[in-house]
Each structure stands twice: as structure tokens, then as C-alpha cells.
XYZ file of C-alpha atoms in Angstrom:
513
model
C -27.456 -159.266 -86.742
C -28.237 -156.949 -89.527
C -24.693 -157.148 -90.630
C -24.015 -160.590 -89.549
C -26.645 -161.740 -92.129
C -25.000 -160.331 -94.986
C -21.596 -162.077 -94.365
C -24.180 -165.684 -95.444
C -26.121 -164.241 -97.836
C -25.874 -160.705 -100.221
C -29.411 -158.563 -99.514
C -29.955 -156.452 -101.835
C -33.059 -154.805 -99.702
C -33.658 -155.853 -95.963
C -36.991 -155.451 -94.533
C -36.700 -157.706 -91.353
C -39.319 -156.751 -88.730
C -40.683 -159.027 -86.306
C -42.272 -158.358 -82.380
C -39.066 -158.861 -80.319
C -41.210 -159.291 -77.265
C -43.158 -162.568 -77.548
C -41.254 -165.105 -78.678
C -40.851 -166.342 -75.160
C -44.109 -165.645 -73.662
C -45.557 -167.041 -76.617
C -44.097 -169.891 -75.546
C -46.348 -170.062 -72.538
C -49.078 -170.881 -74.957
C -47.379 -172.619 -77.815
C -43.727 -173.423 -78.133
C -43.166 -172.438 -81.703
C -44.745 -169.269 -81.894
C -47.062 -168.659 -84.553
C -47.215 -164.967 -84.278
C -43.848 -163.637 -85.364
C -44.477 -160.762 -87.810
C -41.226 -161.952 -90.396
C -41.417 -159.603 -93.440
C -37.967 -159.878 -95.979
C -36.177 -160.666 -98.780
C -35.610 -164.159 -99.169
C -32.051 -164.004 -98.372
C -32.545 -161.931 -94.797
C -35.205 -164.323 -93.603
C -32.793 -167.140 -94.530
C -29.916 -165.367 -92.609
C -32.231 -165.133 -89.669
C -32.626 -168.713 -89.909
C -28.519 -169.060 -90.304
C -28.097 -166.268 -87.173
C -30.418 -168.033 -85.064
C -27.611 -170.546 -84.460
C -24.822 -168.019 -83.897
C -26.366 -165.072 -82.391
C -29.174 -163.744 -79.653
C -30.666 -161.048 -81.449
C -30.615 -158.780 -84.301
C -28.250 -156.476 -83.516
C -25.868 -158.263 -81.271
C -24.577 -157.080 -77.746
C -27.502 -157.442 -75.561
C -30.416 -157.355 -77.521
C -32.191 -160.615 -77.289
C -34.993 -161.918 -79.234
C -36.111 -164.174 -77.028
C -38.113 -163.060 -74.120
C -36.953 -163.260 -70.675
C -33.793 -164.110 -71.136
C -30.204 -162.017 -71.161
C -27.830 -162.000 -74.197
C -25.810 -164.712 -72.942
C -28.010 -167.607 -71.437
C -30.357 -167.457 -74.211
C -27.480 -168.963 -77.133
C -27.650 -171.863 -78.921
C -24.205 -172.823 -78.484
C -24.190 -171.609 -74.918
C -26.731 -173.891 -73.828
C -25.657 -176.936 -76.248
C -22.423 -177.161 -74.708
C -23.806 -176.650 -70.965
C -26.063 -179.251 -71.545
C -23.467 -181.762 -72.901
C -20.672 -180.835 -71.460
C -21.326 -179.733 -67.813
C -23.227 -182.773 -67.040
C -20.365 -185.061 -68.716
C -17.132 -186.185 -67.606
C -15.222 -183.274 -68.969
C -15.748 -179.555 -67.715
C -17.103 -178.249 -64.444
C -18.115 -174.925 -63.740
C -18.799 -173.113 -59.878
C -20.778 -169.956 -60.965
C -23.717 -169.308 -59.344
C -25.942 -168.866 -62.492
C -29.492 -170.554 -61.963
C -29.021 -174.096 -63.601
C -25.307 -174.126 -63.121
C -25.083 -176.428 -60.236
C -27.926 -178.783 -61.503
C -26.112 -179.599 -64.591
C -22.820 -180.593 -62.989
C -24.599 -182.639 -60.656
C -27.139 -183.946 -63.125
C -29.779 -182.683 -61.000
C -31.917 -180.660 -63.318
C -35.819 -180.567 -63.396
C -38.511 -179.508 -65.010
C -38.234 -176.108 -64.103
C -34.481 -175.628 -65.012
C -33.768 -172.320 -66.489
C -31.179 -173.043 -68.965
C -32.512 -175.935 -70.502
C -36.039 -173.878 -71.373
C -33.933 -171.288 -72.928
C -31.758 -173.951 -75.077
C -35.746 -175.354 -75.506
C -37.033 -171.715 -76.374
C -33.703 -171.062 -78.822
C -34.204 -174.118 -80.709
C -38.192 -174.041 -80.770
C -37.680 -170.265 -82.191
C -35.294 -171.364 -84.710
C -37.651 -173.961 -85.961
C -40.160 -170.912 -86.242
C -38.037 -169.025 -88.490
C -37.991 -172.106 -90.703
C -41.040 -172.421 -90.618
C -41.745 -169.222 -91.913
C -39.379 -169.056 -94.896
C -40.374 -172.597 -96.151
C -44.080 -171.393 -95.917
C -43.409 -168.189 -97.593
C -40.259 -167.903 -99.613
C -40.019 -171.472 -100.329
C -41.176 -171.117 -104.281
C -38.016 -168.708 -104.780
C -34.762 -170.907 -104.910
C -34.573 -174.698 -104.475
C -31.124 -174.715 -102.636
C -32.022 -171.740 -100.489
C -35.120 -173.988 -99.237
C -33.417 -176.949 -98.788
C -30.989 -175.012 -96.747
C -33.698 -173.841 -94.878
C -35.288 -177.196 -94.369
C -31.927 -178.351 -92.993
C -31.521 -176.033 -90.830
C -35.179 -177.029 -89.221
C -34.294 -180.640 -89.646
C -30.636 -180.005 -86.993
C -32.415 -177.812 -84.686
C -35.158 -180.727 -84.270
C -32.508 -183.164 -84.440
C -31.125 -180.905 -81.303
C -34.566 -181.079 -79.200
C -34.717 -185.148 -80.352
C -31.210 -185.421 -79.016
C -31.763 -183.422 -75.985
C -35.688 -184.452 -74.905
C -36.934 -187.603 -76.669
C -39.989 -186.160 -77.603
C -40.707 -183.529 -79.755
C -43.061 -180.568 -80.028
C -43.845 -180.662 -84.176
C -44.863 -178.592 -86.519
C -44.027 -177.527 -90.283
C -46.800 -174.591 -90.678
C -46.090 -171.288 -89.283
C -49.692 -170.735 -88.355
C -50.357 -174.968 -86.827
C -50.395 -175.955 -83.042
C -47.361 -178.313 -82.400
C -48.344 -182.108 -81.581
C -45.858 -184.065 -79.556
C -44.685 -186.626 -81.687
C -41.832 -189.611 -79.930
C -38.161 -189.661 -80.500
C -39.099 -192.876 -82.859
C -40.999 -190.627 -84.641
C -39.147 -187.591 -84.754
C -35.898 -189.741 -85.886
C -38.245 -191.214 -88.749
C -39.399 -187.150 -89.905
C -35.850 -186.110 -89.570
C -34.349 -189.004 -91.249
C -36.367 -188.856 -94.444
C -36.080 -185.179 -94.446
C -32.479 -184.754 -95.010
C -32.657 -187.570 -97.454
C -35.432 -185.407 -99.319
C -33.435 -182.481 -99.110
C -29.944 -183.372 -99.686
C -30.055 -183.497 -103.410
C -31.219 -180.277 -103.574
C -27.895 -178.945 -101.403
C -25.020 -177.453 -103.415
C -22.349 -179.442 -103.691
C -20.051 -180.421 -101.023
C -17.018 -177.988 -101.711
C -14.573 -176.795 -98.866
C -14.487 -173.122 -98.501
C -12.510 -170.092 -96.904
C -14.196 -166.387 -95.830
C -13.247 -165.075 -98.914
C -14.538 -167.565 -101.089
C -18.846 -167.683 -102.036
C -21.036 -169.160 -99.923
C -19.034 -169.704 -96.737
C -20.757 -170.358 -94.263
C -23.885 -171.893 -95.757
C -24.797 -175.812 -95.511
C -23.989 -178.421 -98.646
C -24.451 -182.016 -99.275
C -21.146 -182.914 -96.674
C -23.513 -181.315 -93.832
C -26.481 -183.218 -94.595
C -24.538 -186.375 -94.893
C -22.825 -185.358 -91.693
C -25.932 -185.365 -89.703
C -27.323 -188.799 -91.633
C -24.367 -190.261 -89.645
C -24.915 -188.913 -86.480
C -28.759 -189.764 -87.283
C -27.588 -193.409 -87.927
C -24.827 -193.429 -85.298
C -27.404 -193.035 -82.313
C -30.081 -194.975 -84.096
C -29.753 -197.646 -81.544
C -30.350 -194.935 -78.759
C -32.926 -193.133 -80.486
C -35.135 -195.949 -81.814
C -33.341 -199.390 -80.331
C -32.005 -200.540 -83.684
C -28.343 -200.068 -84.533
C -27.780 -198.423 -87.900
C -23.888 -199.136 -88.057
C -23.687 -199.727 -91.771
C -25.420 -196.818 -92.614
C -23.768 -194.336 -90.200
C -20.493 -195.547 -92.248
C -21.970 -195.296 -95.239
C -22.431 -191.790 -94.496
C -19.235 -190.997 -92.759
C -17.550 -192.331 -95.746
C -19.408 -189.996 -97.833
C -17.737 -186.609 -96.017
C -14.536 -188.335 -95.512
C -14.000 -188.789 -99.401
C -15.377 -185.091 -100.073
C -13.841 -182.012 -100.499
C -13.899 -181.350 -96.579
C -10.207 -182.359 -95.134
C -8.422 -182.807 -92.138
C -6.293 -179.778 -91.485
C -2.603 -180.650 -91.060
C -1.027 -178.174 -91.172
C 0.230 -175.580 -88.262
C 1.362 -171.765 -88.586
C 4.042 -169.857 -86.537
C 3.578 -170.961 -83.118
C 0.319 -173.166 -83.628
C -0.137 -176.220 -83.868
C -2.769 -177.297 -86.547
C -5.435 -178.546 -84.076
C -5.257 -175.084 -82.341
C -5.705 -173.317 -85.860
C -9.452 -175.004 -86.131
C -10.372 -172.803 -82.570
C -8.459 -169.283 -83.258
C -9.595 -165.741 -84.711
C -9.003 -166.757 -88.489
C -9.822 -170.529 -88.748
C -12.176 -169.331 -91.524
C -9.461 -167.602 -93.284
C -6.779 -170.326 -92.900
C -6.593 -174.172 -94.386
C -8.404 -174.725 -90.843
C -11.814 -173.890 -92.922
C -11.301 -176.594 -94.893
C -12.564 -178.568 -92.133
C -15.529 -176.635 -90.924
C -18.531 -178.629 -92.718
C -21.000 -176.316 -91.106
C -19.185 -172.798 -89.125
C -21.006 -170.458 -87.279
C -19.719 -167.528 -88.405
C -18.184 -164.879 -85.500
C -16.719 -161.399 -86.435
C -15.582 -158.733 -83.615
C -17.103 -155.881 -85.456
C -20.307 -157.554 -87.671
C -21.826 -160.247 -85.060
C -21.029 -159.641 -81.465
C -22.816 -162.074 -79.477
C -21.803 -163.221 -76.021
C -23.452 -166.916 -76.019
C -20.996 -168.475 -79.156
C -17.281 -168.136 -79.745
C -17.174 -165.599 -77.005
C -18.865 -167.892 -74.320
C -15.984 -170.888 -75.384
C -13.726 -168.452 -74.752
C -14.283 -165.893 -72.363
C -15.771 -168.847 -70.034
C -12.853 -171.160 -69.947
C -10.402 -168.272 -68.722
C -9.149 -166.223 -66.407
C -6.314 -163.412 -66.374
C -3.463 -166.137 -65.359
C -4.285 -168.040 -68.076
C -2.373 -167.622 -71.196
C -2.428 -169.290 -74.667
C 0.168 -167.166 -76.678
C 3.735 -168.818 -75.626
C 5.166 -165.657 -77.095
C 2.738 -163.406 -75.289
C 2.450 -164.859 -71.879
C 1.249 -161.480 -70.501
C -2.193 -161.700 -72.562
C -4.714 -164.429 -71.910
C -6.648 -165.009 -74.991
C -6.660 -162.244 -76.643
C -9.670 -160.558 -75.897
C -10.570 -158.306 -72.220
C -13.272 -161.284 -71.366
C -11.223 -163.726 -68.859
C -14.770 -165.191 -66.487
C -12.920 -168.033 -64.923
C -15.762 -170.212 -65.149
C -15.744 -173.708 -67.231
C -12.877 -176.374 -66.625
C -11.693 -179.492 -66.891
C -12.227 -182.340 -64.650
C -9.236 -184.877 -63.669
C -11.469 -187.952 -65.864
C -10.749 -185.348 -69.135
C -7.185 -185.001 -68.163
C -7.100 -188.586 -67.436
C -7.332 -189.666 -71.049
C -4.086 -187.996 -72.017
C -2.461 -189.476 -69.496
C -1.756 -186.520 -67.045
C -2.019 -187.045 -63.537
C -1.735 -185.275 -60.218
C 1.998 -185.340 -60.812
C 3.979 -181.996 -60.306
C 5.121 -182.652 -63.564
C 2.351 -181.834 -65.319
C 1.414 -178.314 -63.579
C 2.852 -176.464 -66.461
C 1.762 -174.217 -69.003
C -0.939 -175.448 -71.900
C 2.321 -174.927 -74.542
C 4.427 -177.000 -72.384
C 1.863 -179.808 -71.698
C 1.662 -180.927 -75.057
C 5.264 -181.892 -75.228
C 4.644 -183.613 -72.447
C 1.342 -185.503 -73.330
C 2.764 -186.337 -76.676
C -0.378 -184.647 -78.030
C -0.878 -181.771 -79.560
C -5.166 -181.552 -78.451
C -3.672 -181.744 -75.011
C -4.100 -177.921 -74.498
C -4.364 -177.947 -70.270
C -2.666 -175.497 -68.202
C -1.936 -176.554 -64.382
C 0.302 -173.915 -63.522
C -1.109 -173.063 -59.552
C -4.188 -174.540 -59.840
C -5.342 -177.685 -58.385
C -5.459 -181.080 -60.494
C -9.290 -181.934 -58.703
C -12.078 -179.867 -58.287
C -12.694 -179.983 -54.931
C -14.131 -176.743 -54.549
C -16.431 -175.930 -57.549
C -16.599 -172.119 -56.777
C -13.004 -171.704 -57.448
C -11.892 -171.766 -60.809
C -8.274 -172.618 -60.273
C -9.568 -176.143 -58.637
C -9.337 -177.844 -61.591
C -6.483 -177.462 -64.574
C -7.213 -175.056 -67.202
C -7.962 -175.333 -71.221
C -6.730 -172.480 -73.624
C -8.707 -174.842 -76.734
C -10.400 -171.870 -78.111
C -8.497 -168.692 -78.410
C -9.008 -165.162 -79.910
C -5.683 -165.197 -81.337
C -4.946 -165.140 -84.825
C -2.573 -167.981 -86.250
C -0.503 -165.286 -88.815
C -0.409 -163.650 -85.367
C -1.947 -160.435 -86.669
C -4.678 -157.911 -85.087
C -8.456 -159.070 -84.355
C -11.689 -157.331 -84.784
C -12.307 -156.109 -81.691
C -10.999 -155.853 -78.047
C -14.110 -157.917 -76.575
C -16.084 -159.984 -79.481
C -14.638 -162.941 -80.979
C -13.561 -163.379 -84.775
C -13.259 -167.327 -83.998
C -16.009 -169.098 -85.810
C -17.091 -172.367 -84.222
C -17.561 -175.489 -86.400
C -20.905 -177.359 -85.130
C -19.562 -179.979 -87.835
C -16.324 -180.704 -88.910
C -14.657 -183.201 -90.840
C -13.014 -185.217 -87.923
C -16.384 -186.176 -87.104
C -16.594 -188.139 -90.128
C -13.417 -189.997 -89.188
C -14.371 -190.707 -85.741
C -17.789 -191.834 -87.373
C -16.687 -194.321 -89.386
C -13.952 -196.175 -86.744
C -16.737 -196.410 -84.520
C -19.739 -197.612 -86.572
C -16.977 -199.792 -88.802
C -15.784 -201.280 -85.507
C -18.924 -202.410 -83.830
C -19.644 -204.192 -86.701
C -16.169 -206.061 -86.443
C -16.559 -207.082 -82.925
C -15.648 -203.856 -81.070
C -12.352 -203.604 -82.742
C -11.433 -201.509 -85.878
C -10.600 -202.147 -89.294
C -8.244 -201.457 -90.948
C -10.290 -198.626 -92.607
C -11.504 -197.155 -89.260
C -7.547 -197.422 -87.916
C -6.348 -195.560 -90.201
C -9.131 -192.923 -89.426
C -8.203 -192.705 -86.094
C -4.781 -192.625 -87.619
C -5.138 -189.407 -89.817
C -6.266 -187.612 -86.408
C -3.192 -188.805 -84.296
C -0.866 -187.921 -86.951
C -2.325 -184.390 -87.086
C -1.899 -184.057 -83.092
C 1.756 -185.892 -83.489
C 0.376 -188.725 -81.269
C 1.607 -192.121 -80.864
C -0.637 -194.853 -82.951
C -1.991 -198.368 -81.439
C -2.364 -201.605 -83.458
C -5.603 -201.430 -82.848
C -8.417 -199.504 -81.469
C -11.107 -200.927 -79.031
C -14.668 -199.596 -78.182
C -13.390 -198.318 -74.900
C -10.713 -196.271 -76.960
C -12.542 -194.657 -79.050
C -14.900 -193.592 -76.516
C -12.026 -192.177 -75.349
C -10.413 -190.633 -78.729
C -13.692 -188.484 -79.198
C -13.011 -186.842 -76.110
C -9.607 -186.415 -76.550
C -10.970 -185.024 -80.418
C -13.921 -182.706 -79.179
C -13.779 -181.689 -75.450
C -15.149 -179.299 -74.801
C -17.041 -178.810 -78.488
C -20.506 -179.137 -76.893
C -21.413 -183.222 -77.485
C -19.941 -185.224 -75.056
C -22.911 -186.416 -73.541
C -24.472 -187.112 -76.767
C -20.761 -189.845 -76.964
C -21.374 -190.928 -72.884
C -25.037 -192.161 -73.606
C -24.105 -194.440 -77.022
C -21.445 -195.729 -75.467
C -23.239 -196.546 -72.124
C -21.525 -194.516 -70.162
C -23.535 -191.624 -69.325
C -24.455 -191.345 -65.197
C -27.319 -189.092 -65.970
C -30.799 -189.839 -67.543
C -30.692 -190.237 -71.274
C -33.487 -187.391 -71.863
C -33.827 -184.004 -70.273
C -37.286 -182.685 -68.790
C -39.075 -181.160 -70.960
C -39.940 -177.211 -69.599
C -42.698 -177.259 -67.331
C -44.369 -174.568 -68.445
C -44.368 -175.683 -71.877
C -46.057 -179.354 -70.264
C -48.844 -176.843 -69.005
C -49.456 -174.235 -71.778
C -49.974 -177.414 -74.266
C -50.882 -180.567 -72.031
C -47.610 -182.222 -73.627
C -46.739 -185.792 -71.596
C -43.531 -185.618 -69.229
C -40.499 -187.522 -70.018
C -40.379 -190.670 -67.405
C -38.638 -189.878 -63.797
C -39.336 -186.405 -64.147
């Protein structure tokens, strides 16, 4: 992580120590730990707030700085997209991993070990906040309110995910469990505080200063997802704001990317090895930054990846004898037949083809399933080729030149990006027009059809936009967050909260659990 941090923010002089050993079993006691030993620059105690996001540990590989868990369970992306995604109607997964089967069956309880890491991740995270705010906070406005972000999404995460929420803004205080209503409230008027103090929202390649880091267009991003769910979270809509909002990132310097390269389409450019390098960037409000050689981590890019393989699976038309162009293939995550559904494929022999085939097929360019031997249901989970394939997220690079590394990804991951804001604003624009869109919101939907060569409708109901954002974002980690607005979610709307965290601080259970 050493290295990763420098690719956010220059550091003249690192001095990052902290005990590597407690965060989790301080956890037992308190879940954000109190008694991290963070001593640093400003700018590499602000990358360790950035890295928590993207990485497990300082140095990559293996090393974890959690407590307890390995390098790969322990991610913040990891466990974001099993929560949402495995308990959805999209992917499936047969591993035998502790957790695995509870998610896809929406089975989980308090004692799940997946969601107390993506619990512990998050709860850390806030901790590192924490700590630069209290001490490093005087030095530079826009650094802070970075770092105040940053605390305000990984509590909007836990608000999202649990209801409840264990609070604290003081390194050194003993977290109260405040209620969703509540933590909404905090979070809300947070980013409002802080957003002025954000640089500006400006689009921005690898090369170009500041990449990486948060601007206004993020903090106006996650004031309409704030507003979006508001009816969820607190049981009053917020429609007019959450387009208010949307509006704001839509008419910023953030863009839809529409244009392909060589062999790729331009939807495939935003999940290769150089969408930071490429016009793909320009849509990336807020990327996670991934580099084969300066932050290998197993639980981000590499996870999408490496999970959603296997060696039969190929994503390079013109190098079918590759997979996705890295040596991790774990045949793990796929789709299920209600994902493929929405683009119309079914059980048909005509659509077990390869991923560059089905497109053409679909008459959609995000339609990026491979059938080719594998079974259209999942009737056994334990075998990955029950179920078609995705090759979404790849390790190749769209000028079709060399990667990194052999194993690590160079694929950042965009935890915002600007289609959001589109998506956003047909929805919240809609509901207020009787569950039909605008013209406004159609042409939203529009802009992303176009870019995936789609046919367009007249008009778009409710129902079909439920259905656009998974054809938009499979597989990007939020589904569930979609099912549960819409009403469609089979599961229970909150998660329950770790068990041992309900006895170390004599925190009150989430109901059914």
C-alpha cells in the first residue's frame, strides 16, 4: 500500500505505523477501534483513508490489516458486491467459502462471516477518518473534506447495509448506535457541509493531477443516492431532490463514454486494464485505483475478475486462447437465467455462444454472457458452468498492449460513475410523473442505449428501469440496494448486525434476527 498511496497523493516523507494486529479483535470490544497507533504526513494518512477502499493491507498480497481475516474476504469491494449481488437476482456462486451459501439463499445470521468482515472493513475505514479529521484536519480544507467524505460513504455503506449504525467522529469516543433515520440525517447534512469545500468537479485521466481523489460530482453523486432511497431509509420519498442532484453530475464535466477502441466496445472500455488511461475515465466519478505492480490486492479488480472466470472462458475475440488476461481463472460468480432474462436471452441454443457473439445477438453491447457448454440454469450451484458466463470485467487493455503484471489487475473499478446520474434522474423524474418518464429522464435512458447500440422505447416504465439498472450495473456490487427501492427484493431489507459486536457493546439487534 506504500506505493499505492502515492499514485492519490505525492508524500514527500511517510511515517505510517500502526498495530496491524488489533483492528479486529478490537472490535470485540468496540467496533471502531480507538487504539490504532496512525503517525504520518497528512497526505499518507489520507491515502490510508483512500486505500482502505481498494486494498487489504499496506503492502498488498496477503498482508491484511484487519485481524482474522485472509487478503481476500476481508475487501471492501469483495464483500460489497457479495452482499448485493449474491443475494440478488443476478450472480450465483457454489464455492464453499463460509457465508457463500447463506448469501445466495438469503439465509445469513448474525454470526455470518463475511458480512462482519464487510462490517469490520467499513468500521476500520471510518477509524482512519477519524483519525486524520482529529489530527491533520487544521492542514488543508479540501484534503479534510475529502476525508470527511470518505467517512460520510463508508457510513452511508453500514446505513445501507444494517439500518443502524455504530457512531462516532472522535478517534478516542465509544460508538453509540444511532437509527438509519438518524444516520441518513448525519450523513445527509454532512456532505452538504462538506461539498463546498471539494475541488471542483473536473473529469480526469491517470496522467492528469488528482486522479483518483473525490470532487464536488462525488458528493453530489451520493446526495442522490442519499435522496433516491430516502423513502427506504426514512419513509419519505425525496424524488425532487435525488434529481436535483443527478442533474447536477449529469451537466458536469463527468461524461458518458461513447466511444470504443479496436475490438471493444465502449461499455467494455469502463471494466479493462486502462479505463483510467482511456476516455473511459471520464466517467469514473470516484475509481479505485488498481495497478499490477503498485497495489496488488486480491479483494477489488482482481476479485471481479478472477471470480467470474474460468480457463474456457475468453473475452479477447482475437485471443480466444487467453481468458482474461491474467493466470487467476476461480470459476466462481455467475449469472442467473432472471439477469440473462432482461436482455432477452433464453434457454435457446441460439444463444450458447461466445460473450463477442452474444452481443450481436442481444442487440446490446452490456450483454457480455458467454453460454458456450455451460448450462442456461443453475441447477447445480457447485459447478460453475451451470449457469452462462460474464467476461464484464477484463484485464485486457483496450490499445491491446501489455499489463502490469501476470496476476494483479491494472483495471480500476468505478464505485461511482456517471451513468448513475442518468439512471438517477429517469427514475426519481419518473415517479414523480406517474411511473413513466419524461422526456428529460428518456432521453437519459437514451444516452445509455445509444452507447450500448440498443434499440430505444417511447417510453420507459418503473418496471423498465428497474430493469435498465441491471442491464447498466450487473454485477457492479448494488443490485440489492435497486431490488429493495423498487420492492422487489425477496430478502430482508437490513442485514444482522455481527453478533459479537451486539455483545462487546450491548448494541440492539435488527428485527427477525
Amino acid at each position: 500500500m506504500n506505493k499505492y498511496i502515492k499514485t492519490i497523493l505525492p508524500v514527500a516523507a511517510l511515517a505510517l505505523t500502526m498495530g496491524m494486529t488489533s483492528c479486529t479483535g478490537d472490535l470485540d470490544v468496540t467496533p471502531i477501534d480507538p487504539n490504532l497507533d496512525l503517525e504520518s504526513t497528512p497526505e499518507g494518512l489520507l491515502n490510508k483513508c483512500y486505500a482502505n477502499f481498494a486494498m487489504q493491507g499496506n503492502q498488498g498480497g496477503n498482508e491484511v490489516d484487519i485481524d482474522g481475516f485472509d487478503g481476500g474476504t476481508v475487501g471492501l469491494v469483495r464483500q460489497m458486491w457479495n452482499s448485493n449481488e449474491l443475494t440478488s437476482d443476478e450472480a450465483i456462486c457454489g464455492w464453499g467459502d463460509a457465508g457463500i451459501t447463506e448469501f445466495v439463499t438469503n439465509t445469513y445470521g448474525d454470526q455470518h462471516p463475511m458480512l462482519y468482515g464487510y462490517y469490520s472493513r467499513l468500521t476500520t475505514g471510518i477509524t482512519y477518518c477519524n483519525q486524520y479529521i482529529a489530527e491533520k484536519g487544521g492542514h488543508d480544507a479540501t484534503m479534510t473534506a475529502e476525508a470527511r467524505f470518505l467517512r460520510a460513504f463508508q457510513y452511508y455503506l453500514i446505513m445501507d447495509a444494517w439500518g443502524s449504525v455504530p457512531f462516532a467522529t472522535e478517534p478516542l469516543a465509544t460508538p453509540r448506535q444511532i437509527s438509519r433515520e438518524e444516520a441518513y440525517e448525519w450523513i445527509l447534512n454532512e456532505v452538504l457541509d462538506l461539498e463546498p469545500a471539494l475541488s471542483d468537479a473536473k473529469a480526469k485521466k491517470s496522467s492528469d493531477k488528482g486522479y483518483g481523489r473525490v470532487d464536488k460530482a462525488a458528493a453530489w453523486m451520493l446526495l442522490a443516492r442519499l435522496y433516491l432511497n430516502a423513502e427506504v431509509y426514512t419513509g419519505t420519498a425525496q424524488w425532487a431532490k435525488a434529481a436535483e442532484y443527478a442533474k447536477k453530475v449529469m451537466d458536469s464535466d463527468y461524461k458518458i463514454h461513447k466511444s470504443g477502441a479496436n475490438q471493444w466496445s465502449a461499455y467494455q472500455m469502463l471494466f479493462m486494464a486502462d479505463n483510467g488511461e482511456t476516455g473511459a475515465a471520464y466517467e469514473g466519478i470516484f475509481p479505485l485505483l488498481q495497478d499490477g505492480k503498485m497495489s496488488q490486492s486480491w479483494c477489488s479488480s482482481l476479485f471481479l475478475i478472477g471470480s467470474t472466470y474460468d480457463a474456457d472462458l475468453h473475452a479477447n475475440v482475437y485471443d480466444p486462447g487467453a481468458t482474461n488476461n491474467t493466470d487467476q481463472a476461480w470459476g466462481g460468480n455467475r449469472c442467473r437465467p432472471t439477469l440473462l432474462q432482461k436482455f432477452g436471452i433464453t434457454n435457446d441454443d441460439a444463444y450458447h455462444v461466445f460473450a463477442w457473439d452474444m452481443t450481436a445477438i442481444t442487440g446490446d453491447d452490456r450483454a457480455l454472457f458467454d453460454g458456450v457448454d455451460r448450462l442456461y440454469d443453475n441447477t447445480d450451484p457447485g459447478v460453475f458452468k451451470n449457469g452462462f458466463a460474464t467476461t464484464k470485467f477484463s484485464n485486457w487493455r483496450s490499445d491491446n498492449g501489455t499489463t502490469n503484471s501476470a496476476t494483479f489487475a491494472d483495471m480500476d473499478f468505478f464505485i461511482m460513475r456517471a451513468a448513475e446520474a442518468n439512471l438517477t434522474y429517469a427514475e426519481a423524474t419518473a415517479r414523480m410523473n406517474n411511473g413513466t418518464t419524461t422526456a428529460e429522464g428518456k432521453q437519459a435512458i437514451d444516452e445509455l442505449r445509444d452507447r450500448a447500440h440498443a434499440a430505444k422505447k417511447a417510453s420507459y416504465s418503473l418496471n423498465d428501469i428497474c430493469d435498465e439498472w441491471s442491464r447498466e450495473f450487473y454485477f457492479e456490487g448494488r443490485r440489492r440496494v435497486d431490488l429493495i427501492r423498487f420492492g422487489k427484493f425477496g430478502g430482508k431489507k437490513v442485514f444482522p448486525i455481527p453478533s459479537v459486536v451486539i455483545t462487546a457493546n450491548g448494541f440492539t439487534q435488527n428485527t427477525g434476527y
